[in-house]
Coordinates of C-alpha atoms in Angstrom, one line a residue:
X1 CA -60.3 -124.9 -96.0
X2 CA -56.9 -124.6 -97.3
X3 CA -54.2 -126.4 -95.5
X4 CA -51.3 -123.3 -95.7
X5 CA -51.2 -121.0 -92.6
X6 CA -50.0 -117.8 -92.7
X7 CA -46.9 -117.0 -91.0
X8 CA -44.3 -114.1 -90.4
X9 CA -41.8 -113.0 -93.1
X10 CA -38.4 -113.9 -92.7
X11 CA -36.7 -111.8 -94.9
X12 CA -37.0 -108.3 -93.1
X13 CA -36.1 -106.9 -89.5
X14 CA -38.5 -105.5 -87.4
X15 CA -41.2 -108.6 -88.1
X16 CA -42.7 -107.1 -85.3
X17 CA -43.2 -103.6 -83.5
X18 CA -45.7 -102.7 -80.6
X19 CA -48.7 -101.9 -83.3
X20 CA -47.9 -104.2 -86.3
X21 CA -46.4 -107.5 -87.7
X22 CA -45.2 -108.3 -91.4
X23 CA -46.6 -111.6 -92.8
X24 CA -45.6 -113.0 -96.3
X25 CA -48.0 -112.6 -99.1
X26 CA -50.2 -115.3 -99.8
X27 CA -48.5 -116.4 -103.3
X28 CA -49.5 -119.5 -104.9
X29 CA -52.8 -120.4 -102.5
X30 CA -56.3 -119.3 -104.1
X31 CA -55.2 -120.1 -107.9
X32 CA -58.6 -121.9 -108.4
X33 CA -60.4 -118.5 -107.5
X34 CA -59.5 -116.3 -109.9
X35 CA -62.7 -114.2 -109.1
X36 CA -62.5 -113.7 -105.7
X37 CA -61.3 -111.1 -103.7
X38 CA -58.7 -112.1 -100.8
X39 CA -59.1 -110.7 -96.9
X40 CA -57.1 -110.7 -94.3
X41 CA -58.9 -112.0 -91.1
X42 CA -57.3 -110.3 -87.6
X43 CA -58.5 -111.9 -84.3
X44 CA -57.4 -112.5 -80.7
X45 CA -55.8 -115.8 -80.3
X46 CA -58.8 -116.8 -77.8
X47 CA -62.0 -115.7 -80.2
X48 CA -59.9 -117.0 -84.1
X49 CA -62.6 -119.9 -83.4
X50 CA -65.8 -118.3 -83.0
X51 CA -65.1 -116.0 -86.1
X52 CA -68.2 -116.9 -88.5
X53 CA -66.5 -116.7 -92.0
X54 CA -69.7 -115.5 -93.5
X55 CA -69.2 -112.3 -92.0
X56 CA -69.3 -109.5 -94.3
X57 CA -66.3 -107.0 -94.5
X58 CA -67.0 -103.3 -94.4
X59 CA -69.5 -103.9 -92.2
X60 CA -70.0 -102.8 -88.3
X61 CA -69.9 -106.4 -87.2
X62 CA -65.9 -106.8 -88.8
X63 CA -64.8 -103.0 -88.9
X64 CA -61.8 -102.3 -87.0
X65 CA -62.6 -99.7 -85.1
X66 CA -64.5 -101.8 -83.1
X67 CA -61.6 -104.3 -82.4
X68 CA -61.3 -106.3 -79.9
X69 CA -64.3 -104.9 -77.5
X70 CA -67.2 -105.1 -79.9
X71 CA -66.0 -107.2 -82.3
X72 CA -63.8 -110.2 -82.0
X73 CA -62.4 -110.0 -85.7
X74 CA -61.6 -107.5 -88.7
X75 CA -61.6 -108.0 -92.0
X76 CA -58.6 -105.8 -94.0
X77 CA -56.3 -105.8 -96.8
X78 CA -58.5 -106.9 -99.3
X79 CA -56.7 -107.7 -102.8
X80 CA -57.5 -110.0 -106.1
X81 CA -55.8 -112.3 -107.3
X82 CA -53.5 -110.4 -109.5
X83 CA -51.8 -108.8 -106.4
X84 CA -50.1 -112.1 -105.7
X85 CA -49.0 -113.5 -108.6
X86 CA -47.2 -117.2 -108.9
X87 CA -44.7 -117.6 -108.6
X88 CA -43.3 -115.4 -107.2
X89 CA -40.6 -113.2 -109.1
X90 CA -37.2 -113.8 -108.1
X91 CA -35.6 -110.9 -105.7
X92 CA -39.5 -109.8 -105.0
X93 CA -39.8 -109.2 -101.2
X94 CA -43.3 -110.1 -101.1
X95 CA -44.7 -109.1 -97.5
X96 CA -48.0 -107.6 -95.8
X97 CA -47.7 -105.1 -93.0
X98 CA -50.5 -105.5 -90.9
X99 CA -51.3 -102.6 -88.6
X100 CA -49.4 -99.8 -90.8
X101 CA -52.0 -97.3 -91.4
X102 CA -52.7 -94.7 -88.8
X103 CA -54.8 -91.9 -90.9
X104 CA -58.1 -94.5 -90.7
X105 CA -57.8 -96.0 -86.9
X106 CA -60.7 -93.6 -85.6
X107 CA -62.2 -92.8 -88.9
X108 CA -65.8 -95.1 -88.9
X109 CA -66.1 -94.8 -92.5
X110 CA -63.4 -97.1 -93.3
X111 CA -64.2 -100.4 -91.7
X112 CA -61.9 -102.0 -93.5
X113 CA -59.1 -99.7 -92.4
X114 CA -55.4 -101.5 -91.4
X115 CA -54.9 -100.0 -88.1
X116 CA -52.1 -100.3 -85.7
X117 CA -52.8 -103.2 -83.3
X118 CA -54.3 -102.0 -80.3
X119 CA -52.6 -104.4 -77.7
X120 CA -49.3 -107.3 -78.0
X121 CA -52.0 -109.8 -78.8
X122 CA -51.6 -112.6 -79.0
X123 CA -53.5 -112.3 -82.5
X124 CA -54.0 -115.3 -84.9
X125 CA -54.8 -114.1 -88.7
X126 CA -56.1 -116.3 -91.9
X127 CA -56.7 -115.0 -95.6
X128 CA -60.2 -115.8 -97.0
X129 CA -61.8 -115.6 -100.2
X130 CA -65.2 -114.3 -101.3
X131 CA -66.6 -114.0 -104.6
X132 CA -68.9 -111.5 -103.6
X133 CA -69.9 -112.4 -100.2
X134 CA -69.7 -116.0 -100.7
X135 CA -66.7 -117.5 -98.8
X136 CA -64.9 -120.0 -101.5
X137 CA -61.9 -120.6 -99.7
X138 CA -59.5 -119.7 -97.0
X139 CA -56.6 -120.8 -95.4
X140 CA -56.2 -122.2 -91.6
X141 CA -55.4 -119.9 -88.7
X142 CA -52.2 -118.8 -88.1
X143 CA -49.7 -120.0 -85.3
X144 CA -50.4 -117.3 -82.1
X145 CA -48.6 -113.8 -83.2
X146 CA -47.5 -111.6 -80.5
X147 CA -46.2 -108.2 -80.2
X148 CA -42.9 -106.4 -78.5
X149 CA -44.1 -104.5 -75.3
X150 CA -42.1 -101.3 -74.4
X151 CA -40.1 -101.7 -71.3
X152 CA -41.6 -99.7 -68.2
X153 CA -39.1 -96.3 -67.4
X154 CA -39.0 -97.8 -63.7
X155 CA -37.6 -101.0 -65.0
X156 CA -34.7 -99.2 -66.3
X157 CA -31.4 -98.9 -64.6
X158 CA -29.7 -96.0 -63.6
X159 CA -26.7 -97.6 -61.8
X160 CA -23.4 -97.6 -63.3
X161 CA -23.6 -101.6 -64.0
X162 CA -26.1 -99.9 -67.0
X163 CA -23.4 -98.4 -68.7
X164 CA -21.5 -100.3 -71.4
X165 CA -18.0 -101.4 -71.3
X166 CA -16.7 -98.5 -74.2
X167 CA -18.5 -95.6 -72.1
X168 CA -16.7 -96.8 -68.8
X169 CA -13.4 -97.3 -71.0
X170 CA -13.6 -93.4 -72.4
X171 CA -14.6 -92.1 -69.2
X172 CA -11.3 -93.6 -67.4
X173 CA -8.9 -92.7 -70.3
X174 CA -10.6 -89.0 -69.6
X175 CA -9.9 -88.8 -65.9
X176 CA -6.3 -90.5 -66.2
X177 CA -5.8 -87.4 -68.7
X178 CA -7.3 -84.9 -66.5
X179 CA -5.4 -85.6 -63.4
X180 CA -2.0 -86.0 -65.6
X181 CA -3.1 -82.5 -66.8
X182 CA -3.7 -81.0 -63.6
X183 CA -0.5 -82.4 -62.0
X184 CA 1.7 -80.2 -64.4
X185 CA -0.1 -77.9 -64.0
X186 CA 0.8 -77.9 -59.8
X187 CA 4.4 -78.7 -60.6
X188 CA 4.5 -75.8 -63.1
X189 CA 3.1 -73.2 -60.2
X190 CA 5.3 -75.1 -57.3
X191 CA 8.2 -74.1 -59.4
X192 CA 7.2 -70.4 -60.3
X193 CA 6.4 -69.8 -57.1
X194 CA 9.7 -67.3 -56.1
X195 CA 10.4 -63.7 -57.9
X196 CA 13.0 -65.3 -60.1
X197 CA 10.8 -67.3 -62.0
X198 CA 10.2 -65.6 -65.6
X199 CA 11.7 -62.1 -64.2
X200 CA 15.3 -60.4 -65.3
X201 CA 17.4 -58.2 -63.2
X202 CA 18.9 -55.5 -64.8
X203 CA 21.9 -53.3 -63.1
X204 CA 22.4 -49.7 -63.4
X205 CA 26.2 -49.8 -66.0
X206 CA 28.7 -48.1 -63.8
X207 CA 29.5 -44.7 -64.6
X208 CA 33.0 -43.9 -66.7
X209 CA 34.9 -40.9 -65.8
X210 CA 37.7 -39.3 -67.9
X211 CA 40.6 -37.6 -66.1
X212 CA 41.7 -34.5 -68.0
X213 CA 45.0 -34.5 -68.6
X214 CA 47.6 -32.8 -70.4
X215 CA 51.3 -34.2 -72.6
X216 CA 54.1 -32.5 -70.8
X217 CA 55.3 -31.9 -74.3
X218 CA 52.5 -29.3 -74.8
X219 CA 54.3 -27.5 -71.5
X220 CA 57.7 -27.7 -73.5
X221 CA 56.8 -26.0 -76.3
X222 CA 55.5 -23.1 -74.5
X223 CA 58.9 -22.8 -72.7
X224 CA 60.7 -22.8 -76.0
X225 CA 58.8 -20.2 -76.7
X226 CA 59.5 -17.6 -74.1

C-alpha cells in the first residue's frame, strides 16, 4: 500500500455537483508498475473497508450498476501508466471527473461504466493497480467525499426578505417614477378641465358699409351747363 491518498482538485470550480466530484490525477504514484493498469475504486465511506482488492473489474461483483445495494464498490476509470505521465507538464490541468458519464448508467454491458453518483455519499475512493488481475499496488483511501444536495422547493422563500438589495432598489426608483408620472399627468387634466383650455374663439369681423355720396362740384358743372 501506497501512502498518497487521493484528494479533490483544487484548481477548477464546481469540485463537486449532486452526481460527480473531480479528483487530481494520480501523477507520480505507480512509477515502479509500468505494466499495470490503474483503477479507480468508488465505495461508501462505511463499506471502503470491507472492499476485497482482489476483486476483479468488469465483473458483476464491481460493476456499477449495481452500486451501492448489491455491491459495495465499483471499479472504473481504468488507464496505464502513460495516461499520467511525471511530472506533470507545466499549465496541464490534470483532473478525473468521477460520475460524468450518463450514456452507460443502466447499460449492464459496461461494468466498468463512470456513472453519476447515485446519492451525496459520503464516498471514499483509492487507485489500484493490477497487472492482469494481480493487485501490485494501490494507494490508501481517500478522506470522506460528499456531494451538494439540491435545496427542497418548500425550503425556499417567497417573502420579500428573498429578494436582493438591487431588485428592491430598481423596484422603488420605478414606483417613485410612476407616481411622479401620474401626478402630472392629474395636474395637466385639473388644468384643462374648462372650455378655454386648447380652444380659440373667433368673432364674426364687423360689417363695413360705404355711404354713396356725391362732390357738389359734379352738381356745379351741370348748372354751368344749362
Amino acid at each position: 500500500e501506497l501512502g498518497t491518498k487521493p484528494a479533490l482538485t483544487q484548481d477548477l470550480e464546481g469540485v463537486t455537483t449532486a452526481t460527480t466530484f473531480v479528483l487530481e490525477q494520480p501523477r507520480c504514484i505507480f512509477g515502479n508498475f509500468s505494466k499495470a493498469v490503474i483503477w479507480l475504486v468508488v465505495a461508501l465511506d462505511k463499506d471502503a473497508p470491507a472492499f476485497n482488492n482482489s476483486a476483479e473489474p468488469g465483473t458483476p461483483e464491481t460493476a456499477f450498476q449495481s452500486f451501492p445495494n448489491a455491491v459495495s464498490a465499483y471499479m472504473t476509470l481504468n488507464a496505464t501508466l502513460a495516461s499520467y505521465p511525471c511530472p506533470k507538464p507545466a499549465g496541464d490541468i490534470t483532473v478525473l471527473r468521477v460520475g460524468s458519464e450518463t450514456s452507460c448508467a443502466t447499460d449492464v454491458s459496461r461494468p466498468t461504466c463512470n456513472g453519476p453518483l447515485p446519492g451525496p455519499g459520503p464516498y471514499r475512493v483509492k487507485f489500484l493497480a493490477l497487472e492482469g488481475s494481480v493487485p501490485v499496488a494501490e494507494t490508501a483511501w481517500s478522506a470522506p467525499i460528499t456531494l451538494r444536495t439540491a435545496k427542497p422547493l418548500s425550503s425556499i422563500s417567497t417573502a420579500g426578505g428573498g429578494h436582493s438589495a438591487g431588485m428592491i432598489a430598481i423596484t422603488s426608483i420605478l414606483s417613485i417614477l410612476l407616481a411622479i408620472l401620474l401626478a402630472a399627468l392629474v395636474a395637466m387634466l385639473f388644468s384643462c378641465g374648462s372650455d378655454s383650455c386648447g380652444s380659440s374663439t373667433f368673432s364674426k369681423p364687423e360689417s363695413v358699409s360705404v355711404q354713396r355720396y356725391n362732390t357738389h362740384h359734379v352738381y356745379d358743372q351741370a348748372a354751368a351747363r344749362l
